[in-house]
JSON list of C-alpha atoms in Angstrom, two decimals:
[
{"chain": "A", "resi": 1, "resn": "MET", "atom": "CA", "xyz": [57.46, 24.19, -5.95]},
{"chain": "A", "resi": 2, "resn": "ASP", "atom": "CA", "xyz": [55.04, 22.74, -3.59]},
{"chain": "A", "resi": 3, "resn": "PHE", "atom": "CA", "xyz": [55.60, 19.02, -3.32]},
{"chain": "A", "resi": 4, "resn": "ASN", "atom": "CA", "xyz": [53.45, 18.45, -0.26]},
{"chain": "A", "resi": 5, "resn": "ARG", "atom": "CA", "xyz": [50.59, 16.22, -1.03]},
{"chain": "A", "resi": 6, "resn": "ASN", "atom": "CA", "xyz": [47.44, 16.30, 0.91]},
{"chain": "A", "resi": 7, "resn": "THR", "atom": "CA", "xyz": [47.41, 12.72, 2.24]},
{"chain": "A", "resi": 8, "resn": "LYS", "atom": "CA", "xyz": [44.66, 13.30, 4.75]},
{"chain": "A", "resi": 9, "resn": "LYS", "atom": "CA", "xyz": [41.29, 12.23, 3.58]},
{"chain": "A", "resi": 10, "resn": "GLU", "atom": "CA", "xyz": [38.26, 13.63, 5.28]},
{"chain": "A", "resi": 11, "resn": "THR", "atom": "CA", "xyz": [36.06, 10.97, 6.76]},
{"chain": "A", "resi": 12, "resn": "PHE", "atom": "CA", "xyz": [32.37, 11.41, 7.02]},
{"chain": "A", "resi": 13, "resn": "ILE", "atom": "CA", "xyz": [30.34, 9.58, 9.67]},
{"chain": "A", "resi": 14, "resn": "PRO", "atom": "CA", "xyz": [26.63, 9.67, 9.06]},
{"chain": "A", "resi": 15, "resn": "THR", "atom": "CA", "xyz": [24.89, 10.76, 12.24]},
{"chain": "A", "resi": 16, "resn": "SER", "atom": "CA", "xyz": [21.34, 10.50, 11.04]},
{"chain": "A", "resi": 17, "resn": "SER", "atom": "CA", "xyz": [20.91, 6.95, 12.35]},
{"chain": "A", "resi": 18, "resn": "MET", "atom": "CA", "xyz": [23.03, 7.39, 15.51]},
{"chain": "A", "resi": 19, "resn": "GLY", "atom": "CA", "xyz": [19.96, 7.78, 17.73]},
{"chain": "A", "resi": 20, "resn": "ASP", "atom": "CA", "xyz": [18.38, 4.64, 16.30]},
{"chain": "A", "resi": 21, "resn": "ILE", "atom": "CA", "xyz": [21.55, 2.64, 16.95]},
{"chain": "A", "resi": 22, "resn": "ALA", "atom": "CA", "xyz": [21.81, 3.88, 20.54]},
{"chain": "A", "resi": 23, "resn": "PHE", "atom": "CA", "xyz": [18.16, 3.05, 21.15]},
{"chain": "A", "resi": 24, "resn": "LEU", "atom": "CA", "xyz": [18.56, -0.45, 19.71]},
{"chain": "A", "resi": 25, "resn": "LEU", "atom": "CA", "xyz": [21.64, -1.07, 21.86]},
{"chain": "A", "resi": 26, "resn": "LEU", "atom": "CA", "xyz": [19.72, 0.07, 24.92]},
{"chain": "A", "resi": 27, "resn": "ILE", "atom": "CA", "xyz": [16.85, -2.30, 24.16]},
{"chain": "A", "resi": 28, "resn": "PHE", "atom": "CA", "xyz": [19.28, -5.14, 23.43]},
{"chain": "A", "resi": 29, "resn": "PHE", "atom": "CA", "xyz": [21.00, -4.79, 26.81]},
{"chain": "A", "resi": 30, "resn": "MET", "atom": "CA", "xyz": [17.70, -4.44, 28.64]},
{"chain": "A", "resi": 31, "resn": "VAL", "atom": "CA", "xyz": [16.33, -7.62, 27.07]},
{"chain": "A", "resi": 32, "resn": "THR", "atom": "CA", "xyz": [19.47, -9.70, 27.52]},
{"chain": "A", "resi": 33, "resn": "THR", "atom": "CA", "xyz": [20.23, -8.60, 31.08]},
{"chain": "A", "resi": 34, "resn": "ILE", "atom": "CA", "xyz": [19.25, -11.15, 33.69]},
{"chain": "A", "resi": 35, "resn": "PHE", "atom": "CA", "xyz": [17.47, -9.60, 36.61]},
{"chain": "A", "resi": 36, "resn": "ARG", "atom": "CA", "xyz": [18.05, -11.47, 39.82]},
{"chain": "A", "resi": 37, "resn": "GLU", "atom": "CA", "xyz": [16.68, -10.88, 43.23]},
{"chain": "A", "resi": 38, "resn": "GLU", "atom": "CA", "xyz": [19.09, -9.70, 45.83]},
{"chain": "A", "resi": 39, "resn": "SER", "atom": "CA", "xyz": [20.04, -12.61, 47.98]},
{"chain": "A", "resi": 40, "resn": "GLY", "atom": "CA", "xyz": [19.94, -12.00, 51.70]},
{"chain": "A", "resi": 41, "resn": "LEU", "atom": "CA", "xyz": [19.20, -13.82, 54.88]},
{"chain": "A", "resi": 42, "resn": "PRO", "atom": "CA", "xyz": [16.09, -15.94, 54.68]},
{"chain": "A", "resi": 43, "resn": "VAL", "atom": "CA", "xyz": [13.61, -14.43, 57.11]},
{"chain": "A", "resi": 44, "resn": "GLU", "atom": "CA", "xyz": [10.15, -15.75, 57.74]},
{"chain": "A", "resi": 45, "resn": "LEU", "atom": "CA", "xyz": [8.02, -12.93, 59.07]},
{"chain": "A", "resi": 46, "resn": "PRO", "atom": "CA", "xyz": [5.10, -13.69, 61.37]},
{"chain": "A", "resi": 47, "resn": "ARG", "atom": "CA", "xyz": [1.61, -13.24, 60.00]},
{"chain": "A", "resi": 48, "resn": "ALA", "atom": "CA", "xyz": [-0.57, -10.65, 61.63]},
{"chain": "A", "resi": 49, "resn": "GLU", "atom": "CA", "xyz": [-3.52, -12.07, 63.45]},
{"chain": "A", "resi": 50, "resn": "ALA", "atom": "CA", "xyz": [-6.64, -10.27, 64.43]},
{"chain": "A", "resi": 51, "resn": "GLY", "atom": "CA", "xyz": [-5.87, -8.12, 67.44]},
{"chain": "A", "resi": 52, "resn": "GLU", "atom": "CA", "xyz": [-7.37, -9.26, 70.65]},
{"chain": "A", "resi": 53, "resn": "GLU", "atom": "CA", "xyz": [-8.96, -6.81, 72.98]},
{"chain": "A", "resi": 54, "resn": "VAL", "atom": "CA", "xyz": [-7.16, -6.44, 76.29]},
{"chain": "A", "resi": 55, "resn": "ASN", "atom": "CA", "xyz": [-9.03, -5.87, 79.52]},
{"chain": "A", "resi": 56, "resn": "ARG", "atom": "CA", "xyz": [-8.57, -2.26, 80.68]},
{"chain": "A", "resi": 57, "resn": "GLU", "atom": "CA", "xyz": [-7.48, -3.49, 84.10]},
{"chain": "A", "resi": 58, "resn": "LEU", "atom": "CA", "xyz": [-4.44, -5.10, 82.45]},
{"chain": "A", "resi": 59, "resn": "VAL", "atom": "CA", "xyz": [-3.33, -1.87, 80.72]},
{"chain": "A", "resi": 60, "resn": "SER", "atom": "CA", "xyz": [-1.32, 0.95, 82.22]},
{"chain": "A", "resi": 61, "resn": "ASN", "atom": "CA", "xyz": [-0.94, 4.05, 80.02]},
{"chain": "A", "resi": 62, "resn": "ILE", "atom": "CA", "xyz": [2.21, 6.14, 79.98]},
{"chain": "A", "resi": 63, "resn": "TYR", "atom": "CA", "xyz": [1.97, 9.46, 78.12]},
{"chain": "A", "resi": 64, "resn": "ILE", "atom": "CA", "xyz": [4.82, 11.83, 77.28]},
{"chain": "A", "resi": 65, "resn": "ASN", "atom": "CA", "xyz": [3.98, 15.21, 75.77]},
{"chain": "A", "resi": 66, "resn": "ARG", "atom": "CA", "xyz": [6.16, 17.60, 73.79]},
{"chain": "A", "resi": 67, "resn": "VAL", "atom": "CA", "xyz": [7.21, 19.62, 76.84]},
{"chain": "A", "resi": 68, "resn": "GLY", "atom": "CA", "xyz": [8.44, 16.54, 78.69]},
{"chain": "A", "resi": 69, "resn": "GLN", "atom": "CA", "xyz": [5.61, 15.89, 81.12]},
{"chain": "A", "resi": 70, "resn": "ILE", "atom": "CA", "xyz": [5.08, 12.23, 81.98]},
{"chain": "A", "resi": 71, "resn": "SER", "atom": "CA", "xyz": [1.70, 10.85, 82.95]},
{"chain": "A", "resi": 72, "resn": "ILE", "atom": "CA", "xyz": [0.94, 7.33, 84.18]},
{"chain": "A", "resi": 73, "resn": "ASP", "atom": "CA", "xyz": [-2.76, 6.50, 84.12]},
{"chain": "A", "resi": 74, "resn": "ASP", "atom": "CA", "xyz": [-3.65, 10.22, 84.00]},
{"chain": "A", "resi": 75, "resn": "ARG", "atom": "CA", "xyz": [-1.42, 11.15, 86.95]},
{"chain": "A", "resi": 76, "resn": "LEU", "atom": "CA", "xyz": [1.57, 13.43, 86.37]},
{"chain": "A", "resi": 77, "resn": "VAL", "atom": "CA", "xyz": [4.74, 11.81, 87.67]},
{"chain": "A", "resi": 78, "resn": "GLN", "atom": "CA", "xyz": [8.45, 12.42, 87.60]},
{"chain": "A", "resi": 79, "resn": "ILE", "atom": "CA", "xyz": [10.75, 10.01, 85.82]},
{"chain": "A", "resi": 80, "resn": "LYS", "atom": "CA", "xyz": [12.31, 8.79, 89.08]},
{"chain": "A", "resi": 81, "resn": "HIS", "atom": "CA", "xyz": [8.91, 7.45, 90.24]},
{"chain": "A", "resi": 82, "resn": "ILE", "atom": "CA", "xyz": [8.21, 5.32, 87.16]},
{"chain": "A", "resi": 83, "resn": "THR", "atom": "CA", "xyz": [10.02, 2.24, 88.48]},
{"chain": "A", "resi": 84, "resn": "ASP", "atom": "CA", "xyz": [8.10, 2.39, 91.76]},
{"chain": "A", "resi": 85, "resn": "ILE", "atom": "CA", "xyz": [4.67, 2.85, 90.16]},
{"chain": "A", "resi": 86, "resn": "ILE", "atom": "CA", "xyz": [5.04, 0.34, 87.32]},
{"chain": "A", "resi": 87, "resn": "GLY", "atom": "CA", "xyz": [6.93, -2.11, 89.55]},
{"chain": "A", "resi": 88, "resn": "GLN", "atom": "CA", "xyz": [4.03, -2.09, 92.03]},
{"chain": "A", "resi": 89, "resn": "LYS", "atom": "CA", "xyz": [1.49, -2.58, 89.23]},
{"chain": "A", "resi": 90, "resn": "ILE", "atom": "CA", "xyz": [3.48, -5.50, 87.79]},
{"chain": "A", "resi": 91, "resn": "SER", "atom": "CA", "xyz": [3.78, -7.13, 91.21]},
{"chain": "A", "resi": 92, "resn": "GLU", "atom": "CA", "xyz": [-0.01, -6.86, 91.59]},
{"chain": "A", "resi": 93, "resn": "ASN", "atom": "CA", "xyz": [-0.63, -8.16, 88.08]},
{"chain": "A", "resi": 94, "resn": "PRO", "atom": "CA", "xyz": [2.23, -9.88, 86.17]},
{"chain": "A", "resi": 95, "resn": "GLN", "atom": "CA", "xyz": [0.15, -9.77, 82.94]},
{"chain": "A", "resi": 96, "resn": "LEU", "atom": "CA", "xyz": [0.25, -5.96, 82.90]},
{"chain": "A", "resi": 97, "resn": "VAL", "atom": "CA", "xyz": [0.52, -4.35, 79.46]},
{"chain": "A", "resi": 98, "resn": "VAL", "atom": "CA", "xyz": [2.13, -0.92, 79.29]},
{"chain": "A", "resi": 99, "resn": "ALA", "atom": "CA", "xyz": [0.70, 1.33, 76.59]},
{"chain": "A", "resi": 100, "resn": "PHE", "atom": "CA", "xyz": [3.45, 3.82, 75.80]},
{"chain": "A", "resi": 101, "resn": "LYS", "atom": "CA", "xyz": [2.09, 6.88, 73.99]},
{"chain": "A", "resi": 102, "resn": "THR", "atom": "CA", "xyz": [4.21, 9.87, 73.04]},
{"chain": "A", "resi": 103, "resn": "ASP", "atom": "CA", "xyz": [3.68, 13.14, 71.30]},
{"chain": "A", "resi": 104, "resn": "THR", "atom": "CA", "xyz": [5.20, 13.25, 67.83]},
{"chain": "A", "resi": 105, "resn": "TYR", "atom": "CA", "xyz": [7.51, 16.05, 68.94]},
{"chain": "A", "resi": 106, "resn": "ALA", "atom": "CA", "xyz": [8.47, 14.56, 72.32]},
{"chain": "A", "resi": 107, "resn": "ASN", "atom": "CA", "xyz": [12.14, 14.57, 73.26]},
{"chain": "A", "resi": 108, "resn": "TYR", "atom": "CA", "xyz": [13.52, 11.17, 72.27]},
{"chain": "A", "resi": 109, "resn": "GLY", "atom": "CA", "xyz": [16.09, 11.30, 75.07]},
{"chain": "A", "resi": 110, "resn": "LEU", "atom": "CA", "xyz": [13.25, 11.40, 77.60]},
{"chain": "A", "resi": 111, "resn": "VAL", "atom": "CA", "xyz": [11.43, 8.61, 75.78]},
{"chain": "A", "resi": 112, "resn": "SER", "atom": "CA", "xyz": [14.61, 6.52, 75.93]},
{"chain": "A", "resi": 113, "resn": "ASP", "atom": "CA", "xyz": [15.01, 7.24, 79.65]},
{"chain": "A", "resi": 114, "resn": "VAL", "atom": "CA", "xyz": [11.44, 6.11, 80.34]},
{"chain": "A", "resi": 115, "resn": "MET", "atom": "CA", "xyz": [12.07, 2.92, 78.35]},
{"chain": "A", "resi": 116, "resn": "GLU", "atom": "CA", "xyz": [15.17, 2.26, 80.49]},
{"chain": "A", "resi": 117, "resn": "GLU", "atom": "CA", "xyz": [13.06, 2.71, 83.62]},
{"chain": "A", "resi": 118, "resn": "LEU", "atom": "CA", "xyz": [10.58, 0.16, 82.27]},
{"chain": "A", "resi": 119, "resn": "LYS", "atom": "CA", "xyz": [13.43, -2.29, 81.63]},
{"chain": "A", "resi": 120, "resn": "GLU", "atom": "CA", "xyz": [14.55, -1.99, 85.25]},
{"chain": "A", "resi": 121, "resn": "VAL", "atom": "CA", "xyz": [11.20, -3.33, 86.48]},
{"chain": "A", "resi": 122, "resn": "ASN", "atom": "CA", "xyz": [11.07, -5.99, 83.74]},
{"chain": "A", "resi": 123, "resn": "ALA", "atom": "CA", "xyz": [8.05, -4.46, 81.99]},
{"chain": "A", "resi": 124, "resn": "VAL", "atom": "CA", "xyz": [8.33, -6.55, 78.83]},
{"chain": "A", "resi": 125, "resn": "ARG", "atom": "CA", "xyz": [4.75, -6.27, 77.58]},
{"chain": "A", "resi": 126, "resn": "VAL", "atom": "CA", "xyz": [4.94, -2.79, 76.09]},
{"chain": "A", "resi": 127, "resn": "PHE", "atom": "CA", "xyz": [3.33, -1.41, 72.97]},
{"chain": "A", "resi": 128, "resn": "PHE", "atom": "CA", "xyz": [4.08, 1.96, 71.44]},
{"chain": "A", "resi": 129, "resn": "ASN", "atom": "CA", "xyz": [1.66, 4.44, 69.92]},
{"chain": "A", "resi": 130, "resn": "ASN", "atom": "CA", "xyz": [2.36, 8.03, 68.94]},
{"chain": "A", "resi": 131, "resn": "ASP", "atom": "CA", "xyz": [-1.15, 8.81, 67.76]},
{"chain": "A", "resi": 132, "resn": "ILE", "atom": "CA", "xyz": [-2.57, 10.78, 70.67]},
{"chain": "A", "resi": 133, "resn": "GLU", "atom": "CA", "xyz": [-6.07, 11.89, 69.76]},
{"chain": "A", "resi": 134, "resn": "SER", "atom": "CA", "xyz": [-5.81, 15.62, 70.28]},
{"chain": "A", "resi": 135, "resn": "GLN", "atom": "CA", "xyz": [-2.34, 16.27, 68.90]},
{"chain": "A", "resi": 136, "resn": "PRO", "atom": "CA", "xyz": [-0.68, 18.70, 68.56]},
{"chain": "A", "resi": 137, "resn": "GLY", "atom": "CA", "xyz": [-2.13, 20.34, 71.69]},
{"chain": "A", "resi": 138, "resn": "HIS", "atom": "CA", "xyz": [-2.77, 17.25, 73.83]},
{"chain": "A", "resi": 139, "resn": "LYS", "atom": "CA", "xyz": [-3.27, 17.98, 77.52]},
{"chain": "A", "resi": 140, "resn": "PHE", "atom": "CA", "xyz": [-3.10, 15.39, 80.26]}
]
């Protein structure tokens, strides 16, 4: 005699509308979520003004190519002479602007060393440009 009763009932969950329910929940949370801007430090950035043209006599160009050659005003120099040359130019004209142009593939260590040399002579008016006209094969 088998007295065991089958007490388990099979439950059936309709899955035909499961996608609709998930989609409605997604829309509900998207609509009710409050989007807030990330709070950070308040910074007021300066507005760009029209660039003013600088007299060529006030500009000294430093070029560094991909093989590590350094040129100041179209003269090849070694890194140890940069402080002497730029220091003399700044003493002659304190308004000197140094245009620092490097090849895209120049060694950044060398670029950093040249920047340190410029700091030593207090060359604070420096602008950087890596768009040398004849890249990638620029010659001095």
